[in-house]
Amino acid sequence: MAKVAAIVLAAGKGTRMKSELVKVMHPLSGMPMISWPVNVAREAGAAVITLVVGHQSEKVREFFADQGDIVFASQEEQLGTGHAVACCSEALSGFTGTILILCGDVPLITPETLQTFLDYHQRQLAAVTVLTTCMDNPYGYGRVIKDAAGHVTEIVEEKDASAEQRQINEINSGIYCVDAGFLFTAVADLKNDNAQKEYYLTDIIKTAVAERRTCCAFPIADPMEVMGVNDRVQLAEAGRIIRVRINKALMVAGTTIIDPEATYIDHGVVVGRDTTIYPNVCISGDTVIGDNCVIESSAVIKGCKVGDCVTIKAGSVMEDSVIGNTVAIGPMAHLRSGTELGDEVKIGNFVETKKIVMGAGSKASHLTYLGDATIGSHVNIGCGTITCNYDGVKKHRTVIEDDVFVGSDVQFVAPVTIGRNSLVAAGTTVTADVPPDSLAIARAPQVNKEGWTLRKK
Ligand code: UD1
Ligand code: CA
């Protein structure tokens, strides 16, 4: 097969988004919108991908900075789609083969469709092939005009179309395969004598027809795949479609998702078999979840590695943490960055953790803050325990060795170390290290003043 290079048009601002952020950088399932067509072009075999950037080009350049197959072409003024492609002639000079043209705001096209589209174009030996679809309401799109043999003779924009042409419901998706040699000579000669005073890429069809080159249409059945995102209503709709696709792939691979329309799993997240996910769960970042887990409603999980047989109860929030097997978390626990939990750990309701390591079988069942701590295995942390890790200037570590029992309402004024197999009595404020096998108790002796309230009244 001939070589393929891609161009992704992304210089426009996206005025209808009513946003400070350029349209193509708005996130869709964890990636900027433009990443979707870029990834699809890559999967379809494009060896080099040229992004036409203009508005907030620095944001787009920064995002793709470490992707070696991406090159940039700047379009300072947005003079039309034809002008945008002409801006790539330097970046792609010397390239011979097929150029696949995509739009940064058409994110739902699939790799399978693009692959068959490319194959079709190359089999037809066409100069230009346009990906088209039929729409019930084609308003706003370029209409595809064909001759009796079914070859494309022209694409007419809504604003330039006659009443009769507006009746045509086969539309231009804005996705094309074009022979590289033809493309750059054709776009160099475009005129802007049309209703929008723009250099229309679609006018290369007229050039091709005049030069007796073949122009084909490749119609696809599902208009949804070429839906453009112009405003936030369409952004949400595209998000819904991607969400359903991601969740379907997970279900096919063995994950139970109770309500796939109401489960928010980003691109790239891995979930194991026989794991059940309840509605309203959000899983993002570089997250991997094992087999046989249960994730209850409203859990928010970002950048976590979670083992097998883990229960994450309702309302728990976790980020950048590593969780062993058979762990129970929540409801309403907050695992902040750098939490590492061993197997069979239990973190109960209203427990917050940050930068801690907790060994196998240890428990903090209720209402506790554990930060900057190393906790051994089989440690019991009583309700209301606090690691006082911050002295106002610096953070300090608490070390609690294996088999320690911490009673309720204990404060550890770090830095402090509790030796293995010790017991810290309820209500103790620990300010000095505790040797192994000891009892640590620090509370004022209790005084009962009998009859006191009667005398007061
Ligand atoms: C274009 C097509 C229309 C098609 C529709 C499909 C033309 C003349 N018309 O119309 O036939 O039905 O797409 O969605 O091509 N862009 C630039 N630089 C520019 C202009 C546009 O980079 O100077 C980018 C935009 O950021 C966007 C894409 O090109 O990603 C499409 O541009 P847009 O102005 O939205 O094209 P339409 O008018 O919708
Ligand atoms: Ca336009």
Coordinates of C-alpha atoms and ligand atoms in Angstrom, one line a residue:
M1 CA 0.0 0.0 0.0
A2 CA 1.1 3.5 -0.8
K3 CA 2.4 5.7 1.9
V4 CA 0.0 7.8 4.0
A5 CA 0.5 11.2 5.7
A6 CA -2.2 13.0 7.5
I7 CA -3.2 16.6 7.9
V8 CA -5.5 17.6 10.8
L9 CA -7.1 21.0 10.5
A10 CA -7.1 22.8 13.9
A11 CA -6.4 26.5 13.4
G12 CA -9.9 27.8 14.1
K13 CA -10.9 29.3 17.4
G14 CA -14.2 27.6 17.9
T15 CA -16.2 30.8 18.6
R16 CA -19.4 28.9 19.4
M17 CA -17.8 27.1 22.3
K18 CA -17.8 30.5 24.1
S19 CA -14.6 29.6 25.8
E20 CA -11.2 31.0 26.7
L21 CA -9.8 27.6 25.6
V22 CA -9.4 26.9 21.9
K23 CA -12.0 24.4 20.8
V24 CA -9.7 21.4 19.8
M25 CA -8.2 21.4 23.3
H26 CA -11.4 20.9 25.1
P27 CA -11.3 17.5 26.8
L28 CA -13.2 14.4 25.6
S29 CA -12.9 11.4 27.9
G30 CA -9.6 12.4 29.3
M31 CA -7.9 13.6 26.1
P32 CA -8.1 16.9 24.2
M33 CA -10.6 16.6 21.4
I34 CA -7.9 16.8 18.7
S35 CA -6.1 13.7 20.1
W36 CA -9.0 11.6 18.9
P37 CA -8.5 12.2 15.1
V38 CA -4.7 12.2 15.6
N39 CA -4.8 8.8 17.2
V40 CA -7.2 7.5 14.5
A41 CA -4.9 8.8 11.8
R42 CA -2.0 7.0 13.5
E43 CA -3.9 3.8 13.7
A44 CA -4.8 4.0 10.1
G45 CA -1.1 4.0 9.2
A46 CA -0.2 7.7 8.8
A47 CA 3.6 7.9 9.2
V48 CA 3.6 11.7 9.8
I49 CA 0.7 13.8 11.0
T50 CA 0.7 17.5 10.3
L51 CA -1.4 19.7 12.6
V52 CA -2.5 23.1 11.2
V53 CA -2.4 25.4 14.2
G54 CA -3.4 29.0 14.6
H55 CA -5.5 30.0 17.7
Q56 CA -3.6 29.1 20.9
S57 CA -1.1 27.1 18.8
E58 CA 1.3 27.1 21.8
K59 CA -1.2 24.9 23.8
V60 CA -1.6 22.4 20.9
R61 CA 2.2 22.3 20.3
E62 CA 2.9 21.8 24.0
F63 CA 0.5 18.9 24.3
F64 CA 2.0 17.1 21.3
A65 CA 5.6 18.1 22.0
D66 CA 6.8 14.5 22.9
Q67 CA 4.9 12.7 20.0
G68 CA 7.6 12.2 17.4
D69 CA 5.3 11.7 14.4
I70 CA 3.6 15.1 14.8
V71 CA 4.7 18.1 12.8
F72 CA 3.1 21.6 12.9
A73 CA 2.2 24.0 10.2
S74 CA 1.1 27.5 11.3
Q75 CA -1.8 29.3 9.8
E76 CA -1.7 32.8 11.2
E77 CA -5.0 34.0 9.6
Q78 CA -7.8 31.6 9.1
L79 CA -8.6 32.2 5.4
G80 CA -10.4 28.9 4.8
T81 CA -9.8 25.2 4.7
G82 CA -8.0 25.4 1.4
H83 CA -5.6 28.0 2.7
A84 CA -5.1 25.8 5.9
V85 CA -4.0 22.8 3.7
A86 CA -1.7 25.1 1.6
C87 CA 0.1 26.0 4.9
C88 CA 1.2 22.3 5.0
S89 CA 3.0 22.3 1.7
E90 CA 6.4 23.1 3.2
A91 CA 6.0 20.5 6.1
L92 CA 5.0 17.8 3.6
S93 CA 7.2 18.8 0.6
G94 CA 8.8 15.8 -1.0
F95 CA 6.0 13.5 0.3
T96 CA 4.5 11.3 -2.4
G97 CA 1.5 9.1 -1.6
T98 CA -1.9 9.7 -0.1
I99 CA -2.7 12.6 2.2
L100 CA -5.5 11.9 4.6
I101 CA -7.2 15.2 5.7
L102 CA -9.1 15.2 9.0
C103 CA -10.7 17.9 11.1
G104 CA -9.6 18.5 14.7
D105 CA -13.3 19.0 15.7
V106 CA -14.6 15.7 14.1
P107 CA -13.6 13.3 16.9
L108 CA -15.8 10.2 16.4
I109 CA -14.5 8.8 13.2
T110 CA -13.2 5.2 13.9
P111 CA -10.0 3.6 12.7
E112 CA -12.0 0.8 11.0
T113 CA -13.8 3.4 8.8
L114 CA -10.7 5.3 8.0
Q115 CA -8.9 2.1 7.0
T116 CA -11.6 1.1 4.6
F117 CA -11.8 4.7 3.3
L118 CA -8.1 4.7 2.5
D119 CA -8.2 1.3 0.9
Y120 CA -11.1 2.4 -1.3
H121 CA -9.3 5.6 -2.4
Q122 CA -6.2 3.7 -3.3
R123 CA -8.1 1.0 -5.2
Q124 CA -10.0 3.6 -7.2
L125 CA -6.7 5.4 -8.2
A126 CA -8.6 8.6 -7.5
A127 CA -7.1 12.0 -7.2
V128 CA -9.6 12.9 -4.5
T129 CA -12.0 10.8 -2.4
V130 CA -14.5 12.5 -0.1
L131 CA -15.9 10.8 2.9
T132 CA -19.7 11.5 2.7
T133 CA -22.9 10.6 4.5
C134 CA -26.6 11.2 4.0
M135 CA -28.3 13.4 6.6
D136 CA -31.9 13.9 7.3
N137 CA -31.1 17.5 8.0
P138 CA -28.0 18.5 5.8
Y139 CA -28.3 22.2 6.8
G140 CA -24.9 23.9 7.1
Y141 CA -22.9 21.2 5.4
G142 CA -21.3 21.2 1.9
R143 CA -23.5 19.2 -0.5
V144 CA -21.9 16.6 -2.8
I145 CA -22.8 17.0 -6.5
K146 CA -22.2 13.9 -8.6
D147 CA -22.4 13.0 -12.3
A148 CA -24.4 10.1 -13.8
A149 CA -21.5 7.7 -13.2
G150 CA -21.4 8.6 -9.5
H151 CA -18.2 10.6 -9.6
V152 CA -18.1 13.8 -7.6
T153 CA -18.1 16.9 -9.8
E154 CA -18.4 19.6 -7.1
I155 CA -19.0 20.3 -3.5
V156 CA -21.2 23.4 -2.8
E157 CA -21.3 25.1 0.5
E158 CA -24.7 25.9 2.0
K159 CA -24.1 29.6 1.6
D160 CA -23.3 29.2 -2.1
A161 CA -25.8 26.5 -3.0
S162 CA -28.9 27.0 -5.2
A163 CA -32.3 26.0 -3.8
E164 CA -32.1 22.8 -5.8
Q165 CA -28.6 21.9 -4.6
R166 CA -29.8 22.4 -1.0
Q167 CA -32.2 19.5 -1.5
I168 CA -29.3 17.1 -1.8
N169 CA -28.8 15.3 1.5
E170 CA -25.4 13.7 0.8
I171 CA -22.9 15.9 2.6
N172 CA -19.2 16.4 2.8
S173 CA -17.8 15.2 6.1
G174 CA -14.7 17.3 5.7
I175 CA -12.6 14.1 5.6
Y176 CA -10.6 13.4 2.4
C177 CA -8.0 11.3 0.8
V178 CA -6.0 13.3 -1.8
D179 CA -3.0 12.4 -3.9
A180 CA -0.1 14.5 -2.5
G181 CA 1.3 15.7 -5.8
F182 CA -2.1 16.9 -7.0
L183 CA -3.1 18.4 -3.6
F184 CA -0.4 21.0 -3.2
T185 CA -0.5 22.3 -6.8
A186 CA -4.3 22.5 -6.6
V187 CA -4.5 24.4 -3.2
A188 CA -1.9 26.8 -4.4
D189 CA -4.3 28.0 -7.2
L190 CA -7.5 28.3 -5.2
K191 CA -9.6 31.5 -5.5
N192 CA -11.8 33.0 -2.7
D193 CA -14.6 34.2 -5.0
N194 CA -17.5 32.8 -2.9
A195 CA -20.1 33.9 -0.4
Q196 CA -17.6 33.6 2.6
K197 CA -14.6 35.0 0.8
E198 CA -12.7 31.9 2.0
Y199 CA -10.2 29.6 0.2
Y200 CA -12.3 26.5 0.1
L201 CA -10.5 23.2 0.1
T202 CA -13.5 21.6 -1.6
D203 CA -12.8 23.6 -4.7
I204 CA -9.9 21.3 -5.5
I205 CA -12.6 19.0 -6.9
K206 CA -13.3 21.4 -9.7
T207 CA -9.6 21.6 -10.5
A208 CA -9.4 17.8 -10.6
V209 CA -12.5 17.5 -12.8
A210 CA -11.0 20.1 -15.2
E211 CA -7.8 18.1 -15.3
R212 CA -9.9 14.9 -16.0
R213 CA -8.8 13.3 -12.7
T214 CA -11.1 10.9 -10.8
C215 CA -13.0 12.2 -7.8
C216 CA -14.9 9.6 -5.8
A217 CA -17.3 9.7 -2.9
F218 CA -17.1 7.2 -0.1
P219 CA -20.5 7.2 1.7
I220 CA -20.7 5.9 5.2
A221 CA -24.0 4.7 6.8
D222 CA -23.7 6.3 10.2
P223 CA -23.7 10.2 10.2
M224 CA -22.8 10.1 13.9
E225 CA -19.2 9.2 13.0
V226 CA -18.6 12.5 11.2
M227 CA -20.5 14.7 13.6
G228 CA -18.6 17.9 14.1
V229 CA -18.3 19.5 17.6
N230 CA -19.1 23.2 17.3
D231 CA -20.6 24.0 20.7
R232 CA -20.8 22.5 24.2
V233 CA -24.1 20.7 23.4
Q234 CA -22.3 18.7 20.7
L235 CA -19.3 18.3 23.0
A236 CA -21.5 16.6 25.5
E237 CA -23.1 14.5 22.8
A238 CA -19.7 13.4 21.5
G239 CA -18.7 12.6 25.1
R240 CA -21.7 10.4 25.5
I241 CA -21.0 8.5 22.4
I242 CA -17.3 7.9 23.3
R243 CA -18.3 6.9 26.8
V244 CA -20.7 4.3 25.5
R245 CA -18.0 3.0 23.2
I246 CA -15.4 2.7 26.0
N247 CA -17.9 1.1 28.3
K248 CA -19.0 -1.3 25.7
A249 CA -15.4 -2.5 25.0
L250 CA -15.0 -3.1 28.8
M251 CA -18.2 -5.0 29.1
V252 CA -17.3 -7.2 26.1
A253 CA -14.0 -7.9 27.9
G254 CA -15.8 -9.0 31.1
T255 CA -16.5 -6.0 33.3
T256 CA -20.1 -5.5 34.6
I257 CA -21.2 -1.9 34.2
I258 CA -24.7 -1.4 35.7
D259 CA -25.5 1.8 33.6
P260 CA -23.0 2.4 30.8
E261 CA -24.4 5.9 30.0
A262 CA -23.8 7.0 33.5
T263 CA -20.4 5.6 34.1
Y264 CA -17.4 7.9 33.2
I265 CA -14.3 6.0 32.3
D266 CA -11.6 7.8 30.4
H267 CA -9.7 6.5 27.4
G268 CA -6.8 4.3 28.5
V269 CA -8.2 3.1 31.8
V270 CA -7.9 -0.7 32.3
V271 CA -10.6 -2.6 34.3
G272 CA -10.4 -6.4 35.0
R273 CA -12.9 -9.2 34.6
D274 CA -15.9 -9.7 36.9
T275 CA -15.4 -6.2 38.4
T276 CA -18.7 -4.5 38.9
I277 CA -19.1 -0.7 38.5
Y278 CA -22.1 1.1 39.8
P279 CA -23.5 4.3 38.3
N280 CA -21.9 7.7 38.6
V281 CA -18.4 6.4 39.0
C282 CA -15.6 8.5 37.4
I283 CA -12.3 6.7 36.6
S284 CA -9.6 8.7 34.9
G285 CA -5.8 9.0 34.2
D286 CA -3.5 6.1 34.2
T287 CA -5.7 3.8 36.2
V288 CA -5.6 0.1 36.3
I289 CA -8.3 -1.9 38.2
G290 CA -8.0 -5.6 38.8
D291 CA -10.5 -8.5 38.7
N292 CA -13.5 -9.1 41.0
C293 CA -13.6 -5.6 42.4
V294 CA -16.7 -3.7 43.3
I295 CA -16.8 0.0 42.8
E296 CA -19.8 1.6 44.3
S297 CA -21.6 4.8 43.2
S298 CA -19.9 8.2 43.1
A299 CA -16.4 6.9 43.6
V300 CA -13.8 9.1 41.9
I301 CA -10.6 7.3 41.0
K302 CA -7.7 9.1 39.2
G303 CA -4.3 7.6 38.4
C304 CA -4.6 4.6 40.7
K305 CA -3.4 1.0 40.6
V306 CA -5.9 -1.2 42.2
G307 CA -5.5 -5.0 42.8
D308 CA -8.0 -7.8 42.7
C309 CA -11.1 -8.3 45.0
V310 CA -11.0 -4.7 46.2
T311 CA -14.2 -3.0 47.3
I312 CA -14.4 0.8 46.9
K313 CA -17.5 2.0 48.6
A314 CA -19.8 4.9 47.7
G315 CA -18.4 8.4 47.6
S316 CA -14.7 7.5 48.0
V317 CA -12.1 9.7 46.2
M318 CA -8.7 8.3 45.4
E319 CA -5.8 9.6 43.4
D320 CA -2.2 8.5 42.5
S321 CA -2.4 5.6 44.9
V322 CA -1.5 1.9 44.8
I323 CA -3.9 -0.6 46.4
G324 CA -3.2 -4.3 47.0
N325 CA -5.6 -7.2 46.9
T326 CA -8.8 -7.7 49.0
V327 CA -8.7 -4.2 50.3
A328 CA -11.9 -2.4 51.5
I329 CA -12.1 1.4 51.1
G330 CA -14.9 3.8 52.2
P331 CA -17.6 4.7 52.1
M332 CA -16.4 8.3 51.8
A333 CA -12.7 7.7 52.2
H334 CA -10.2 10.1 50.7
L335 CA -6.9 8.6 49.5
R336 CA -4.6 11.3 48.3
S337 CA -1.4 11.1 46.3
G338 CA 1.2 8.6 47.4
T339 CA -1.0 6.3 49.4
E340 CA 0.2 2.6 49.2
L341 CA -2.0 0.0 50.8
G342 CA -1.0 -3.6 51.3
D343 CA -3.3 -6.7 50.9
E344 CA -6.4 -6.9 53.2
V345 CA -6.1 -3.4 54.4
K346 CA -9.3 -1.6 55.5
I347 CA -9.8 2.1 55.2
G348 CA -13.2 3.1 56.5
N349 CA -15.5 6.1 56.4
F350 CA -14.1 9.6 56.7
V351 CA -10.5 8.5 56.7
E352 CA -8.0 10.6 54.8
T353 CA -4.6 9.4 53.8
K354 CA -1.6 11.1 52.1
K355 CA 1.9 9.7 51.4
I356 CA 1.5 6.7 53.5
V357 CA 2.5 3.1 53.3
M358 CA 0.3 0.7 55.2
G359 CA 1.2 -3.0 55.5
A360 CA -1.0 -6.1 55.0
G361 CA -4.0 -6.5 57.2
S362 CA -3.9 -3.1 58.9
K363 CA -7.0 -1.1 59.5
A364 CA -8.1 2.5 60.0
S365 CA -11.9 2.0 60.2
H366 CA -13.2 5.5 61.1
L367 CA -12.6 9.2 61.1
T368 CA -8.9 9.5 60.9
Y369 CA -6.1 11.5 59.2
L370 CA -2.9 9.6 58.3
G371 CA -0.3 11.6 56.4
D372 CA 3.4 11.1 55.9
A373 CA 3.4 7.8 57.8
T374 CA 4.9 4.4 57.5
I375 CA 2.5 1.9 59.1
G376 CA 3.5 -1.8 59.4
S377 CA 1.2 -4.8 59.0
H378 CA -1.6 -5.8 61.3
V379 CA -1.8 -2.4 62.9
N380 CA -5.1 -1.2 64.3
I381 CA -5.7 2.5 64.1
G382 CA -8.5 3.7 66.4
C383 CA -11.2 6.1 65.5
G384 CA -10.2 9.7 65.5
T385 CA -6.5 9.2 65.2
I386 CA -4.4 12.0 63.7
T387 CA -0.9 12.1 62.5
C388 CA 0.2 15.7 63.3
N389 CA 2.6 15.8 60.4
Y390 CA 3.0 19.5 59.9
D391 CA 4.7 21.9 62.4
G392 CA 3.8 25.0 60.3
V393 CA 7.2 24.9 58.5
K394 CA 8.1 21.3 57.6
K395 CA 6.4 17.9 57.3
H396 CA 7.5 15.1 59.5
R397 CA 7.0 11.3 59.4
T398 CA 5.2 9.0 61.8
V399 CA 6.4 5.4 61.9
I400 CA 4.1 2.7 63.4
E401 CA 5.7 -0.7 63.4
D402 CA 3.9 -4.1 62.9
D403 CA 1.2 -5.3 65.3
V404 CA 0.7 -2.0 67.1
F405 CA -2.7 -1.2 68.5
V406 CA -3.7 2.4 68.5
G407 CA -6.7 3.3 70.7
S408 CA -9.2 6.0 69.8
D409 CA -8.5 9.7 69.7
V410 CA -4.7 9.5 69.5
Q411 CA -2.5 12.2 68.1
F412 CA 1.0 11.4 66.9
V413 CA 3.2 14.6 67.0
A414 CA 5.7 13.7 64.3
P415 CA 8.5 12.8 64.0
V416 CA 7.7 9.9 66.2
T417 CA 8.2 6.1 66.1
I418 CA 6.0 3.4 67.8
G419 CA 7.9 0.2 68.2
R420 CA 6.3 -3.1 67.2
N421 CA 3.6 -4.8 69.3
S422 CA 3.0 -1.7 71.4
L423 CA -0.3 -0.3 72.6
V424 CA -1.1 3.4 72.6
A425 CA -3.9 4.1 75.0
A426 CA -7.0 6.0 73.9
G427 CA -6.7 9.8 74.1
T428 CA -2.9 9.8 74.2
T429 CA -0.9 12.6 72.5
V430 CA 2.3 10.8 71.5
T431 CA 5.3 13.2 71.6
A432 CA 8.1 10.8 72.2
D433 CA 9.2 7.5 70.6
V434 CA 7.6 4.3 72.1
P435 CA 9.8 1.2 72.5
P436 CA 8.5 -2.2 71.2
D437 CA 6.1 -4.2 73.4
S438 CA 5.2 -1.2 75.5
L439 CA 2.1 0.7 76.7
A440 CA 2.1 4.4 75.9
I441 CA -0.4 6.4 77.9
A442 CA -0.5 10.2 78.2
R443 CA -3.7 11.7 79.6
A444 CA -4.5 13.8 82.7
P445 CA -5.9 11.7 85.6
Q446 CA -9.6 12.0 85.9
V447 CA -11.2 13.9 88.8
N448 CA -14.9 13.4 89.7
K449 CA -16.3 16.3 91.8
E450 CA -19.5 14.7 93.3
G451 CA -22.6 16.9 93.5
W452 CA -20.9 19.7 91.5
T453 CA -23.7 20.4 89.0
L454 CA -26.3 20.5 91.8
R455 CA -24.3 23.1 93.7
K456 CA -23.8 25.2 90.4
K457 CA -27.5 25.4 89.8
Ligands
UD1_1 C1 -16.3 22.4 6.0 C2 -16.5 22.1 4.5 C3 -17.9 21.6 4.3 C4 -18.2 20.4 5.2 C5 -17.9 20.7 6.6 C6 -17.9 19.4 7.5 C7 -15.1 23.7 3.3 C8 -15.1 24.9 2.4 N1 -16.3 23.3 3.7 O1 -17.2 23.5 6.3 O2 -18.1 21.3 2.9 O3 -19.5 19.9 5.0 O4 -16.5 21.3 6.8 O5 -17.8 19.7 8.8 O6 -14.1 23.1 3.5 N2 -9.9 25.5 9.7 C9 -8.6 25.9 9.7 N3 -8.3 27.0 9.1 C10 -9.2 27.8 8.4 C11 -10.5 27.3 8.3 C12 -10.9 26.2 9.0 O7 -7.8 25.3 10.3 O8 -8.8 28.8 7.8 C13 -10.3 24.2 10.4 C14 -11.2 24.5 11.5 O9 -10.6 24.8 12.7 C15 -12.0 23.2 11.6 C16 -12.0 22.7 10.1 O10 -10.9 23.4 9.5 O11 -11.4 22.2 12.3 C17 -13.3 23.0 9.4 O12 -13.5 24.4 9.3 P1 -15.0 25.0 9.3 O13 -14.8 26.5 9.1 O14 -15.7 24.5 10.5 O15 -15.6 24.4 8.0 P2 -17.1 24.4 7.6 O16 -17.6 25.8 7.3 O17 -17.9 23.7 8.7
CA2 CA -16.6 28.1 7.8

